[in-house]
PDB file of C-alpha atoms in Angstrom:
ATOM      1  CA  UNK Q   1     -29.794   6.100   5.555  1.00 45.00           C
ATOM      2  CA  UNK Q   2     -30.703   5.866   9.226  1.00 46.00           C
ATOM      3  CA  UNK Q   3     -33.675   4.004  10.678  1.00 46.00           C
ATOM      4  CA  UNK Q   4     -36.661   6.102  11.619  1.00 42.00           C
ATOM      5  CA  UNK Q   5     -36.884   7.065  15.260  1.00 43.00           C
ATOM      6  CA  UNK Q   6     -39.313   4.997  17.344  1.00 42.00           C
ATOM      7  CA  UNK Q   7     -41.683   7.976  17.528  1.00 42.00           C
ATOM      8  CA  UNK Q   8     -41.926   8.392  13.756  1.00 37.00           C
ATOM      9  CA  UNK Q   9     -44.872   6.853  11.910  1.00 34.00           C
ATOM     10  CA  UNK Q  10     -44.219   5.125   8.630  1.00 32.00           C
ATOM     11  CA  UNK Q  11     -46.526   4.320   5.738  1.00 34.00           C
ATOM     12  CA  UNK Q  12     -46.647   0.689   6.864  1.00 34.00           C
ATOM     13  CA  UNK Q  13     -47.914   1.557  10.360  1.00 37.00           C
ATOM     14  CA  UNK Q  14     -51.550   0.713  11.102  1.00 37.00           C
ATOM     15  CA  UNK Q  15     -53.968   3.491  10.326  1.00 37.00           C
ATOM     16  CA  UNK Q  16     -53.679   5.101  13.727  1.00 39.00           C
ATOM     17  CA  UNK Q  17     -53.327   8.447  11.984  1.00 41.00           C
ATOM     18  CA  UNK Q  18     -57.026   8.366  11.067  1.00 37.00           C
ATOM     19  CA  UNK Q  19     -58.840  11.026  13.004  1.00 44.00           C
ATOM     20  CA  UNK Q  20     -61.215   9.660  15.677  1.00 47.00           C
ATOM     21  CA  UNK Q  21     -64.089  11.484  13.968  1.00 56.00           C
ATOM     22  CA  UNK Q  22     -63.390   9.546  10.758  1.00 60.00           C
ATOM     23  CA  UNK Q  23     -63.372   6.230  12.613  1.00 62.00           C
ATOM     24  CA  UNK Q  24     -66.675   7.221  14.245  1.00 64.00           C
ATOM     25  CA  UNK Q  25     -68.145   8.094  10.847  1.00 72.00           C
ATOM     26  CA  UNK Q  26     -66.933   4.772   9.434  1.00 92.00           C
ATOM     27  CA  UNK Q  27     -68.713   2.903  12.242  1.00 95.00           C
ATOM     28  CA  UNK Q  28     -71.908   4.861  11.677  1.00 95.00           C
ATOM     29  CA  UNK Q  29     -71.746   4.192   7.941  1.00 96.00           C
ATOM     30  CA  UNK Q  30     -71.126   0.527   8.698  1.00 97.00           C
ATOM     31  CA  UNK Q  31     -74.134   0.441  11.008  1.00 98.00           C
ATOM     32  CA  UNK Q  32     -76.335   1.902   8.284  1.00 97.00           C
ATOM     33  CA  UNK Q  33     -75.018  -0.674   5.798  1.00 98.00           C
ATOM     34  CA  UNK Q  34     -75.748  -3.414   8.332  1.00 98.00           C
ATOM     35  CA  UNK Q  35     -79.198  -1.930   8.879  1.00 98.00           C
ATOM     36  CA  UNK Q  36     -79.867  -2.119   5.144  1.00 98.00           C
ATOM     37  CA  UNK Q  37     -78.730  -5.745   4.970  1.00 98.00           C
ATOM     38  CA  UNK Q  38     -80.754  -6.628   8.063  1.00 98.00           C
ATOM     39  CA  UNK Q  39     -83.860  -5.072   6.514  1.00 98.00           C
ATOM     40  CA  UNK Q  40     -83.452  -7.029   3.266  1.00 98.00           C
ATOM     41  CA  UNK Q  41     -82.820 -10.223   5.240  1.00 98.00           C
ATOM     42  CA  UNK Q  42     -85.867  -9.612   7.442  1.00 98.00           C
ATOM     43  CA  UNK Q  43     -88.132  -9.202   4.428  1.00 98.00           C
ATOM     44  CA  UNK Q  44     -86.645 -12.216   2.652  1.00 98.00           C
ATOM     45  CA  UNK Q  45     -87.255 -14.435   5.680  1.00 98.00           C
ATOM     46  CA  UNK Q  46     -90.837 -13.131   5.956  1.00 98.00           C
ATOM     47  CA  UNK Q  47     -91.312 -13.979   2.269  1.00 98.00           C
ATOM     48  CA  UNK Q  48     -90.049 -17.508   2.939  1.00 98.00           C
ATOM     49  CA  UNK Q  49     -92.298 -17.803   6.018  1.00 98.00           C
ATOM     50  CA  UNK Q  50     -95.338 -16.876   3.952  1.00 98.00           C
ATOM     51  CA  UNK Q  51     -94.472 -19.117   1.016  1.00 98.00           C
ATOM     52  CA  UNK Q  52     -92.742 -22.239   2.339  1.00 98.00           C
ATOM     53  CA  UNK Q  53     -94.497 -25.477   1.351  1.00 97.00           C
ATOM     54  CA  UNK Q  54     -93.903 -29.190   1.554  1.00 95.00           C
ATOM     55  CA  UNK Q  55     -93.341 -31.778   4.245  1.00 95.00           C
ATOM     56  CA  UNK Q  56     -91.208 -29.390   6.341  1.00 94.00           C
ATOM     57  CA  UNK Q  57     -93.838 -26.625   6.264  1.00 97.00           C
ATOM     58  CA  UNK Q  58     -94.575 -26.521   9.993  1.00 97.00           C
ATOM     59  CA  UNK Q  59     -90.933 -26.692  11.074  1.00 96.00           C
ATOM     60  CA  UNK Q  60     -89.722 -24.026   8.646  1.00 97.00           C
ATOM     61  CA  UNK Q  61     -92.795 -21.812   8.938  1.00 98.00           C
ATOM     62  CA  UNK Q  62     -92.117 -21.564  12.680  1.00 98.00           C
ATOM     63  CA  UNK Q  63     -88.334 -21.177  12.292  1.00 98.00           C
ATOM     64  CA  UNK Q  64     -88.683 -18.429   9.705  1.00 98.00           C
ATOM     65  CA  UNK Q  65     -91.124 -16.603  11.991  1.00 98.00           C
ATOM     66  CA  UNK Q  66     -88.639 -16.909  14.855  1.00 98.00           C
ATOM     67  CA  UNK Q  67     -85.923 -15.475  12.615  1.00 98.00           C
ATOM     68  CA  UNK Q  68     -87.870 -12.510  11.300  1.00 98.00           C
ATOM     69  CA  UNK Q  69     -89.162 -11.693  14.779  1.00 98.00           C
ATOM     70  CA  UNK Q  70     -85.586 -11.630  16.074  1.00 98.00           C
ATOM     71  CA  UNK Q  71     -84.422  -9.494  13.134  1.00 98.00           C
ATOM     72  CA  UNK Q  72     -87.272  -7.034  13.656  1.00 98.00           C
ATOM     73  CA  UNK Q  73     -85.818  -6.311  17.088  1.00 98.00           C
ATOM     74  CA  UNK Q  74     -82.240  -6.365  15.754  1.00 98.00           C
ATOM     75  CA  UNK Q  75     -83.152  -3.777  13.111  1.00 98.00           C
ATOM     76  CA  UNK Q  76     -84.502  -1.521  15.837  1.00 98.00           C
ATOM     77  CA  UNK Q  77     -81.345  -1.947  17.936  1.00 97.00           C
ATOM     78  CA  UNK Q  78     -79.077  -1.219  14.972  1.00 98.00           C
ATOM     79  CA  UNK Q  79     -81.094   1.907  14.141  1.00 98.00           C
ATOM     80  CA  UNK Q  80     -80.847   3.029  17.766  1.00 97.00           C
ATOM     81  CA  UNK Q  81     -77.069   2.603  17.604  1.00 96.00           C
ATOM     82  CA  UNK Q  82     -77.040   4.906  14.561  1.00 96.00           C
ATOM     83  CA  UNK Q  83     -79.249   7.473  16.341  1.00 96.00           C
ATOM     84  CA  UNK Q  84     -77.107   7.231  19.455  1.00 94.00           C
ATOM     85  CA  UNK Q  85     -74.138   8.227  17.338  1.00 93.00           C
ATOM     86  CA  UNK Q  86     -75.966  11.380  16.220  1.00 93.00           C
ATOM     87  CA  UNK Q  87     -76.914  10.233  12.725  1.00 95.00           C
ATOM     88  CA  UNK Q  88     -80.091   9.124  10.976  1.00 96.00           C
ATOM     89  CA  UNK Q  89     -80.730   5.467  10.232  1.00 98.00           C
ATOM     90  CA  UNK Q  90     -81.416   4.512   6.639  1.00 97.00           C
ATOM     91  CA  UNK Q  91     -85.211   4.415   6.431  1.00 96.00           C
ATOM     92  CA  UNK Q  92     -86.571   4.439   2.889  1.00 97.00           C
ATOM     93  CA  UNK Q  93     -86.837   1.203   0.983  1.00 97.00           C
ATOM     94  CA  UNK Q  94     -85.041   2.766  -1.973  1.00 97.00           C
ATOM     95  CA  UNK Q  95     -82.105   3.742   0.255  1.00 97.00           C
ATOM     96  CA  UNK Q  96     -82.116   0.325   1.938  1.00 98.00           C
ATOM     97  CA  UNK Q  97     -81.835  -1.402  -1.440  1.00 98.00           C
ATOM     98  CA  UNK Q  98     -79.100   1.005  -2.558  1.00 97.00           C
ATOM     99  CA  UNK Q  99     -76.996   0.300   0.546  1.00 97.00           C
ATOM    100  CA  UNK Q 100     -77.646  -3.408   0.993  1.00 98.00           C
ATOM    101  CA  UNK Q 101     -75.171  -6.013  -0.150  1.00 98.00           C
ATOM    102  CA  UNK Q 102     -77.764  -8.774   0.299  1.00 98.00           C
ATOM    103  CA  UNK Q 103     -80.146  -9.313  -2.581  1.00 98.00           C
ATOM    104  CA  UNK Q 104     -83.875  -9.704  -2.491  1.00 97.00           C
ATOM    105  CA  UNK Q 105     -85.294 -13.033  -3.656  1.00 97.00           C
ATOM    106  CA  UNK Q 106     -88.163 -12.578  -6.104  1.00 97.00           C
ATOM    107  CA  UNK Q 107     -88.424 -16.358  -6.557  1.00 97.00           C
ATOM    108  CA  UNK Q 108     -90.095 -18.894  -4.328  1.00 97.00           C
ATOM    109  CA  UNK Q 109     -87.521 -21.670  -4.058  1.00 98.00           C
ATOM    110  CA  UNK Q 110     -88.152 -25.109  -2.571  1.00 97.00           C
ATOM    111  CA  UNK Q 111     -87.871 -25.319   1.221  1.00 97.00           C
ATOM    112  CA  UNK Q 112     -84.321 -26.710   1.337  1.00 96.00           C
ATOM    113  CA  UNK Q 113     -83.100 -23.957  -1.020  1.00 97.00           C
ATOM    114  CA  UNK Q 114     -84.762 -21.353   1.193  1.00 98.00           C
ATOM    115  CA  UNK Q 115     -82.719 -22.663   4.103  1.00 98.00           C
ATOM    116  CA  UNK Q 116     -79.529 -22.606   2.015  1.00 97.00           C
ATOM    117  CA  UNK Q 117     -80.175 -18.964   1.054  1.00 98.00           C
ATOM    118  CA  UNK Q 118     -80.863 -18.019   4.670  1.00 98.00           C
ATOM    119  CA  UNK Q 119     -77.590 -19.664   5.730  1.00 98.00           C
ATOM    120  CA  UNK Q 120     -75.673 -17.811   2.990  1.00 98.00           C
ATOM    121  CA  UNK Q 121     -77.218 -14.518   4.103  1.00 98.00           C
ATOM    122  CA  UNK Q 122     -76.431 -15.270   7.746  1.00 98.00           C
ATOM    123  CA  UNK Q 123     -72.826 -15.982   6.705  1.00 98.00           C
ATOM    124  CA  UNK Q 124     -72.644 -12.567   5.022  1.00 98.00           C
ATOM    125  CA  UNK Q 125     -74.333 -10.849   7.967  1.00 98.00           C
ATOM    126  CA  UNK Q 126     -71.982 -12.573  10.403  1.00 98.00           C
ATOM    127  CA  UNK Q 127     -68.939 -11.412   8.436  1.00 98.00           C
ATOM    128  CA  UNK Q 128     -70.269  -7.839   8.293  1.00 97.00           C
ATOM    129  CA  UNK Q 129     -71.047  -7.846  12.011  1.00 98.00           C
ATOM    130  CA  UNK Q 130     -67.557  -9.108  12.878  1.00 98.00           C
ATOM    131  CA  UNK Q 131     -65.810  -6.503  10.707  1.00 97.00           C
ATOM    132  CA  UNK Q 132     -68.013  -3.761  12.130  1.00 97.00           C
ATOM    133  CA  UNK Q 133     -67.393  -4.903  15.716  1.00 97.00           C
ATOM    134  CA  UNK Q 134     -63.656  -4.650  15.035  1.00 96.00           C
ATOM    135  CA  UNK Q 135     -64.135  -1.134  13.619  1.00 96.00           C
ATOM    136  CA  UNK Q 136     -66.244  -0.123  16.609  1.00 96.00           C
ATOM    137  CA  UNK Q 137     -63.598  -1.433  18.986  1.00 96.00           C
ATOM    138  CA  UNK Q 138     -60.903   0.551  17.183  1.00 95.00           C
ATOM    139  CA  UNK Q 139     -63.131   3.629  17.345  1.00 94.00           C
ATOM    140  CA  UNK Q 140     -63.659   3.221  21.085  1.00 94.00           C
ATOM    141  CA  UNK Q 141     -67.383   2.453  20.945  1.00 94.00           C
ATOM    142  CA  UNK Q 142     -67.889  -0.226  23.620  1.00 95.00           C
ATOM    143  CA  UNK Q 143     -71.703  -0.231  23.614  1.00 94.00           C
ATOM    144  CA  UNK Q 144     -71.702  -0.774  19.848  1.00 96.00           C
ATOM    145  CA  UNK Q 145     -69.167  -3.581  20.214  1.00 97.00           C
ATOM    146  CA  UNK Q 146     -71.345  -5.293  22.831  1.00 97.00           C
ATOM    147  CA  UNK Q 147     -74.477  -4.995  20.691  1.00 97.00           C
ATOM    148  CA  UNK Q 148     -72.655  -6.377  17.658  1.00 98.00           C
ATOM    149  CA  UNK Q 149     -71.088  -9.241  19.611  1.00 98.00           C
ATOM    150  CA  UNK Q 150     -74.550 -10.231  20.899  1.00 98.00           C
ATOM    151  CA  UNK Q 151     -75.907 -10.118  17.359  1.00 98.00           C
ATOM    152  CA  UNK Q 152     -72.965 -12.180  16.109  1.00 98.00           C
ATOM    153  CA  UNK Q 153     -73.628 -14.867  18.724  1.00 98.00           C
ATOM    154  CA  UNK Q 154     -77.265 -15.167  17.630  1.00 98.00           C
ATOM    155  CA  UNK Q 155     -76.257 -15.330  13.978  1.00 98.00           C
ATOM    156  CA  UNK Q 156     -73.835 -18.155  14.737  1.00 98.00           C
ATOM    157  CA  UNK Q 157     -76.478 -20.084  16.676  1.00 97.00           C
ATOM    158  CA  UNK Q 158     -79.011 -19.710  13.860  1.00 98.00           C
ATOM    159  CA  UNK Q 159     -76.459 -20.797  11.236  1.00 97.00           C
ATOM    160  CA  UNK Q 160     -75.593 -23.864  13.274  1.00 96.00           C
ATOM    161  CA  UNK Q 161     -79.238 -24.862  13.723  1.00 96.00           C
ATOM    162  CA  UNK Q 162     -80.110 -24.389  10.059  1.00 97.00           C
ATOM    163  CA  UNK Q 163     -77.034 -26.297   8.931  1.00 96.00           C
ATOM    164  CA  UNK Q 164     -78.033 -29.115  11.267  1.00 95.00           C
ATOM    165  CA  UNK Q 165     -81.517 -29.105   9.751  1.00 93.00           C
ATOM    166  CA  UNK Q 166     -80.076 -29.372   6.242  1.00 92.00           C
ATOM    167  CA  UNK Q 167     -77.918 -32.323   7.289  1.00 91.00           C
ATOM    168  CA  UNK Q 168     -81.010 -34.124   8.642  1.00 66.00           C
ATOM    169  CA  UNK Q 169     -82.830 -34.117   5.287  1.00 51.00           C
TER     170      UNK Q 169
END
């Protein structure tokens, strides 16, 4: 049996045989999934902002407000990326909850547990953003890549600050 010619694709080759339209659709779907997660995260952080108590009230009340204010803008930017790709952003709460991988928090945990949950969610959001940025790069969507890289940098900064706060307890 002879070796395949250099111009022949094999089953082990990267998925370069995926049509560009499919890669575009995958990025748009990924953006809507990210939008759903961002919306759940935004509401969870608002919930924590409203309900945090204890000796760290002022510090966390302000930090949670900073976070949800940032994510309000991020949600808008993600939705605009979806619209810019010719699709509709997820917009009903029922659809958001169906698409989201992050869970709501019906409880009101102590302040340090709130921070731990926020860090866990930021970890998940950071992973999703990184995977989606890679997809967008493969799909040839530079403006989406830039937006996602900027979001990823902010997520990393927020994770670092919250982890530092937990270590100072």
